[in-house]
């Protein structure tokens, strides 16, 4: 990176163990990484709507927690990128582990009796979450967090592919769309990390409106937020289909996908 072009702002010197490729306090004195901050809206607003809709449909609370978990990640990431403070970094990274554990539980328990609770996987996921938290608080190594998060995502990918290959093949388009969008975000995240110096240099010569497009960490938020949201819809589709409900995909404002489930079971 090239810290010489970073500026000082409202939140003072960064204390986080990570400082991303976006130049600090360029757009706003009050927001350290403006584009990395506002891009989190995609992880906040749609999941809140999804949680409300899921509650209205009377579905199991685990799916409400899934949507709210994604929204919590978005709020934590907003606070982290706005301040670049270590405490806010934890508010971003640890909910990533917790919310993905909820995703894992939902997907691995999707073929169980309605409103059933399996305590063994809950205990395993709790032990995993607590262990990661304790280790990460003591060993402030971001790569450790990234590996643990990646392991959870790998569990989701394997389970999803198994279900759409052997159980509900008609859900393959949604599954692979979710996975593809998430992987695109991961690719851009890596490009942002590896080629940061070149990206920062290019922004000095490009018009501001064009330079914004090179904020690949912000694109990571957008694509992984959308991919995670679609994954929750996939999980809901699988669960509601197994319970013999009638899920219907509708598009909010003709653009954003939402899932509405009729409570009446098929005869």
Short mmCIF file of C-alpha atoms in Angstrom, two decimals:
data_model
loop_
_atom_site.label_atom_id
_atom_site.label_comp_id
_atom_site.label_asym_id
_atom_site.label_seq_id
_atom_site.Cartn_x
_atom_site.Cartn_y
_atom_site.Cartn_z
CA UNK A 1 0.00 0.00 0.00
CA UNK A 2 0.93 3.64 -0.17
CA UNK A 3 0.03 5.18 3.19
CA UNK A 4 1.54 8.54 2.27
CA UNK A 5 -1.60 9.52 0.35
CA UNK A 6 -3.89 8.64 3.26
CA UNK A 7 -5.33 11.53 5.23
CA UNK A 8 -6.23 12.00 8.86
CA UNK A 9 -9.88 12.26 9.79
CA UNK A 10 -12.48 12.28 12.53
CA UNK A 11 -11.65 8.84 13.98
CA UNK A 12 -7.92 9.47 14.27
CA UNK A 13 -5.10 7.12 13.44
CA UNK A 14 -6.26 3.58 12.48
CA UNK A 15 -5.83 0.96 15.20
CA UNK A 16 -7.16 -2.02 13.21
CA UNK A 17 -4.82 -4.79 12.12
CA UNK A 18 -6.06 -4.29 8.55
CA UNK A 19 -6.21 -1.15 6.43
CA UNK A 20 -7.65 -1.79 3.00
CA UNK A 21 -6.72 -0.39 -0.37
CA UNK A 22 -9.16 2.52 -0.42
CA UNK A 23 -7.42 5.78 0.45
CA UNK A 24 -8.46 7.01 3.89
CA UNK A 25 -10.62 10.12 4.41
CA UNK A 26 -10.56 11.16 0.76
CA UNK A 27 -14.32 11.50 0.29
CA UNK A 28 -15.40 12.44 3.81
CA UNK A 29 -13.67 13.69 6.96
CA UNK A 30 -16.04 11.50 9.00
CA UNK A 31 -15.69 8.23 7.05
CA UNK A 32 -12.27 6.62 6.72
CA UNK A 33 -13.09 4.40 3.72
CA UNK A 34 -16.17 5.90 2.14
CA UNK A 35 -16.90 3.40 -0.65
CA UNK A 36 -15.99 0.40 1.52
CA UNK A 37 -18.48 1.76 4.05
CA UNK A 38 -21.54 2.63 1.97
CA UNK A 39 -21.25 -0.59 -0.08
CA UNK A 40 -22.38 -2.43 3.05
CA UNK A 41 -25.93 -1.16 2.55
CA UNK A 42 -26.55 -4.23 0.38
CA UNK A 43 -25.85 -6.39 3.45
CA UNK A 44 -28.08 -4.32 5.73
CA UNK A 45 -31.31 -3.23 4.05
CA UNK A 46 -32.33 -6.32 1.97
CA UNK A 47 -31.68 -8.80 4.82
CA UNK A 48 -33.75 -6.69 7.22
CA UNK A 49 -36.61 -6.81 4.70
CA UNK A 50 -36.03 -10.57 4.35
CA UNK A 51 -36.22 -11.06 8.11
CA UNK A 52 -39.49 -9.13 8.28
CA UNK A 53 -40.95 -11.13 5.40
CA UNK A 54 -39.82 -14.41 6.95
CA UNK A 55 -41.45 -13.44 10.24
CA UNK A 56 -44.69 -12.54 8.45
CA UNK A 57 -44.70 -15.89 6.69
CA UNK A 58 -44.44 -17.63 10.05
CA UNK A 59 -41.31 -19.54 9.15
CA UNK A 60 -38.81 -21.00 11.58
CA UNK A 61 -36.81 -18.46 13.53
CA UNK A 62 -33.48 -19.87 12.33
CA UNK A 63 -34.11 -18.18 8.97
CA UNK A 64 -34.96 -14.89 10.64
CA UNK A 65 -31.61 -15.19 12.45
CA UNK A 66 -29.92 -15.90 9.12
CA UNK A 67 -31.15 -12.64 7.62
CA UNK A 68 -30.42 -10.69 10.80
CA UNK A 69 -26.97 -12.27 11.00
CA UNK A 70 -26.16 -11.03 7.51
CA UNK A 71 -27.44 -7.58 8.46
CA UNK A 72 -25.24 -7.66 11.58
CA UNK A 73 -22.21 -8.36 9.40
CA UNK A 74 -23.15 -5.39 7.25
CA UNK A 75 -23.50 -3.09 10.26
CA UNK A 76 -20.20 -4.29 11.72
CA UNK A 77 -18.43 -3.86 8.41
CA UNK A 78 -19.92 -0.37 8.08
CA UNK A 79 -18.53 0.58 11.51
CA UNK A 80 -15.13 -0.98 10.75
CA UNK A 81 -14.57 0.74 7.42
CA UNK A 82 -15.95 4.02 8.72
CA UNK A 83 -13.54 4.15 11.67
CA UNK A 84 -10.69 1.66 11.04
CA UNK A 85 -10.66 1.04 14.78
CA UNK A 86 -9.71 -2.39 16.14
CA UNK A 87 -12.89 -2.74 18.20
CA UNK A 88 -14.97 -2.10 15.09
CA UNK A 89 -12.86 -4.60 13.16
CA UNK A 90 -13.96 -7.27 15.64
CA UNK A 91 -17.55 -6.10 15.21
CA UNK A 92 -17.13 -6.91 11.52
CA UNK A 93 -15.10 -10.11 11.59
CA UNK A 94 -16.60 -12.08 14.48
CA UNK A 95 -20.23 -11.76 13.25
CA UNK A 96 -19.00 -13.23 9.95
CA UNK A 97 -18.18 -16.41 11.87
CA UNK A 98 -21.38 -16.40 13.93
CA UNK A 99 -23.76 -15.71 11.05
CA UNK A 100 -22.14 -18.33 8.82
CA UNK A 101 -22.57 -20.86 11.63
CA UNK A 102 -26.30 -20.10 11.48
CA UNK A 103 -26.22 -20.65 7.70
CA UNK A 104 -24.47 -23.99 8.23
CA UNK A 105 -27.04 -25.11 10.80
CA UNK A 106 -29.95 -24.20 8.52
CA UNK A 107 -28.53 -26.03 5.52
CA UNK A 108 -27.46 -29.17 7.36
CA UNK A 109 -30.74 -29.42 9.28
CA UNK A 110 -33.06 -28.70 6.35
CA UNK A 111 -34.46 -32.25 6.15
CA UNK A 112 -35.69 -32.51 9.72
CA UNK A 113 -39.17 -32.35 11.22
CA UNK A 114 -40.72 -28.87 11.35
CA UNK A 115 -39.69 -26.72 14.33
CA UNK A 116 -37.29 -29.42 15.51
CA UNK A 117 -34.07 -28.39 17.24
CA UNK A 118 -30.91 -30.47 16.97
CA UNK A 119 -28.72 -29.73 19.97
CA UNK A 120 -25.62 -31.65 18.84
CA UNK A 121 -24.85 -29.48 15.77
CA UNK A 122 -25.73 -26.38 17.79
CA UNK A 123 -23.21 -27.43 20.44
CA UNK A 124 -20.53 -28.09 17.81
CA UNK A 125 -21.07 -24.73 16.15
CA UNK A 126 -21.07 -22.95 19.51
CA UNK A 127 -17.78 -24.61 20.47
CA UNK A 128 -16.33 -23.66 17.10
CA UNK A 129 -17.49 -20.04 17.41
CA UNK A 130 -16.23 -19.64 20.96
CA UNK A 131 -12.89 -21.26 20.11
CA UNK A 132 -12.35 -19.01 17.11
CA UNK A 133 -13.29 -15.97 19.18
CA UNK A 134 -10.92 -16.80 22.04
CA UNK A 135 -8.01 -17.65 19.76
CA UNK A 136 -8.53 -14.59 17.59
CA UNK A 137 -8.71 -12.22 20.57
CA UNK A 138 -5.38 -13.57 21.77
CA UNK A 139 -3.71 -14.09 18.39
CA UNK A 140 -4.60 -11.03 16.34
CA UNK A 141 -3.79 -12.63 13.00
CA UNK A 142 -6.34 -11.81 10.24
CA UNK A 143 -5.28 -14.86 8.21
CA UNK A 144 -6.53 -17.10 11.04
CA UNK A 145 -9.96 -15.49 10.86
CA UNK A 146 -9.99 -15.76 7.06
CA UNK A 147 -9.12 -19.47 7.16
CA UNK A 148 -11.81 -20.22 9.75
CA UNK A 149 -14.39 -18.28 7.77
CA UNK A 150 -13.30 -20.06 4.59
CA UNK A 151 -13.78 -23.44 6.28
CA UNK A 152 -17.38 -22.57 7.12
CA UNK A 153 -18.03 -21.35 3.58
CA UNK A 154 -16.57 -24.60 2.23
CA UNK A 155 -19.07 -26.55 4.35
CA UNK A 156 -21.89 -24.50 2.83
CA UNK A 157 -20.63 -25.00 -0.71
CA UNK A 158 -20.30 -28.78 -0.36
CA UNK A 159 -23.72 -29.15 1.24
CA UNK A 160 -25.41 -26.91 -1.31
CA UNK A 161 -23.90 -28.74 -4.27
CA UNK A 162 -24.89 -32.09 -2.77
CA UNK A 163 -28.52 -31.00 -2.33
CA UNK A 164 -28.93 -29.53 -5.82
CA UNK A 165 -27.17 -32.52 -7.38
CA UNK A 166 -29.00 -35.35 -5.64
CA UNK A 167 -32.16 -33.96 -4.01
CA UNK A 168 -33.53 -30.83 -5.73
CA UNK A 169 -31.81 -30.47 -9.13
CA UNK A 170 -34.25 -27.73 -10.18
CA UNK A 171 -32.56 -25.43 -7.64
CA UNK A 172 -29.21 -25.60 -9.43
CA UNK A 173 -29.56 -22.18 -11.13
CA UNK A 174 -30.11 -20.42 -7.80
CA UNK A 175 -27.34 -22.39 -6.12
CA UNK A 176 -24.73 -21.77 -8.80
CA UNK A 177 -25.74 -18.14 -9.21
CA UNK A 178 -25.24 -17.58 -5.48
CA UNK A 179 -21.92 -19.41 -5.53
CA UNK A 180 -20.70 -17.69 -8.71
CA UNK A 181 -21.49 -14.20 -7.42
CA UNK A 182 -19.75 -14.94 -4.12
CA UNK A 183 -16.66 -16.29 -5.90
CA UNK A 184 -16.57 -13.19 -8.11
CA UNK A 185 -16.49 -11.06 -4.97
CA UNK A 186 -13.68 -13.23 -3.57
CA UNK A 187 -11.71 -12.77 -6.80
CA UNK A 188 -12.06 -8.99 -6.60
CA UNK A 189 -11.06 -9.08 -2.91
CA UNK A 190 -7.82 -10.79 -3.89
CA UNK A 191 -7.15 -8.41 -6.77
CA UNK A 192 -7.65 -5.49 -4.38
CA UNK A 193 -5.11 -6.97 -1.96
CA UNK A 194 -2.48 -8.08 -4.48
CA UNK A 195 -2.52 -5.10 -6.85
CA UNK A 196 -3.24 -2.34 -4.35
CA UNK A 197 -0.25 -0.19 -5.29
CA UNK A 198 -1.22 -0.27 -8.97
CA UNK A 199 -4.87 0.46 -8.18
CA UNK A 200 -3.98 3.42 -5.99
CA UNK A 201 -1.66 4.79 -8.63
CA UNK A 202 -4.33 4.45 -11.32
CA UNK A 203 -6.83 6.41 -9.23
CA UNK A 204 -4.50 9.39 -9.29
CA UNK A 205 -4.82 9.61 -13.07
CA UNK A 206 -8.40 8.46 -13.64
CA UNK A 207 -11.43 10.77 -13.35
CA UNK A 208 -13.08 10.40 -9.91
CA UNK A 209 -16.18 8.69 -11.30
CA UNK A 210 -14.05 6.10 -13.07
CA UNK A 211 -11.67 5.61 -10.16
CA UNK A 212 -14.57 4.55 -7.95
CA UNK A 213 -15.01 1.46 -10.14
CA UNK A 214 -11.56 0.27 -9.04
CA UNK A 215 -12.63 0.09 -5.38
CA UNK A 216 -12.67 -3.70 -5.52
CA UNK A 217 -13.11 -4.21 -1.78
CA UNK A 218 -16.40 -2.34 -2.07
CA UNK A 219 -17.33 -4.68 -4.92
CA UNK A 220 -16.45 -7.59 -2.60
CA UNK A 221 -19.10 -6.29 -0.19
CA UNK A 222 -21.67 -5.97 -2.97
CA UNK A 223 -21.11 -9.39 -4.53
CA UNK A 224 -20.66 -11.35 -1.32
CA UNK A 225 -23.65 -9.56 0.19
CA UNK A 226 -25.78 -10.52 -2.79
CA UNK A 227 -24.35 -14.04 -2.89
CA UNK A 228 -25.05 -14.56 0.82
CA UNK A 229 -28.57 -13.19 0.46
CA UNK A 230 -29.25 -15.58 -2.43
CA UNK A 231 -27.85 -18.43 -0.35
CA UNK A 232 -30.42 -17.72 2.37
CA UNK A 233 -33.14 -17.76 -0.30
CA UNK A 234 -31.77 -21.11 -1.50
CA UNK A 235 -31.81 -22.48 2.04
CA UNK A 236 -35.39 -21.24 2.47
CA UNK A 237 -36.40 -22.82 -0.84
CA UNK A 238 -34.94 -26.16 0.20
CA UNK A 239 -36.56 -26.09 3.62
CA UNK A 240 -39.99 -24.93 2.45
CA UNK A 241 -40.01 -27.47 -0.37
CA UNK A 242 -39.20 -30.28 2.07
CA UNK A 243 -42.02 -29.12 4.37
CA UNK A 244 -44.37 -29.08 1.36
CA UNK A 245 -44.98 -25.35 1.41
CA UNK A 246 -45.27 -23.35 -1.78
CA UNK A 247 -42.40 -20.89 -2.08
CA UNK A 248 -42.75 -18.13 -4.65
CA UNK A 249 -39.97 -15.86 -5.82
CA UNK A 250 -41.09 -12.27 -6.28
CA UNK A 251 -39.07 -9.23 -7.29
CA UNK A 252 -39.21 -6.14 -5.11
CA UNK A 253 -39.53 -3.08 -7.36
CA UNK A 254 -39.14 -5.49 -10.25
CA UNK A 255 -35.45 -6.00 -9.46
CA UNK A 256 -34.61 -7.47 -6.04
CA UNK A 257 -35.52 -11.16 -5.46
CA UNK A 258 -37.59 -12.03 -2.40
CA UNK A 259 -39.17 -15.28 -1.29
CA UNK A 260 -42.80 -15.46 -0.20
CA UNK A 261 -44.14 -18.69 1.24
CA UNK A 262 -47.79 -19.63 1.46
CA UNK A 263 -48.50 -21.30 4.80
CA UNK A 264 -51.02 -23.76 3.34
CA UNK A 265 -49.44 -27.12 2.70
CA UNK A 266 -49.95 -28.95 -0.54
CA UNK A 267 -52.34 -31.87 -0.38
#
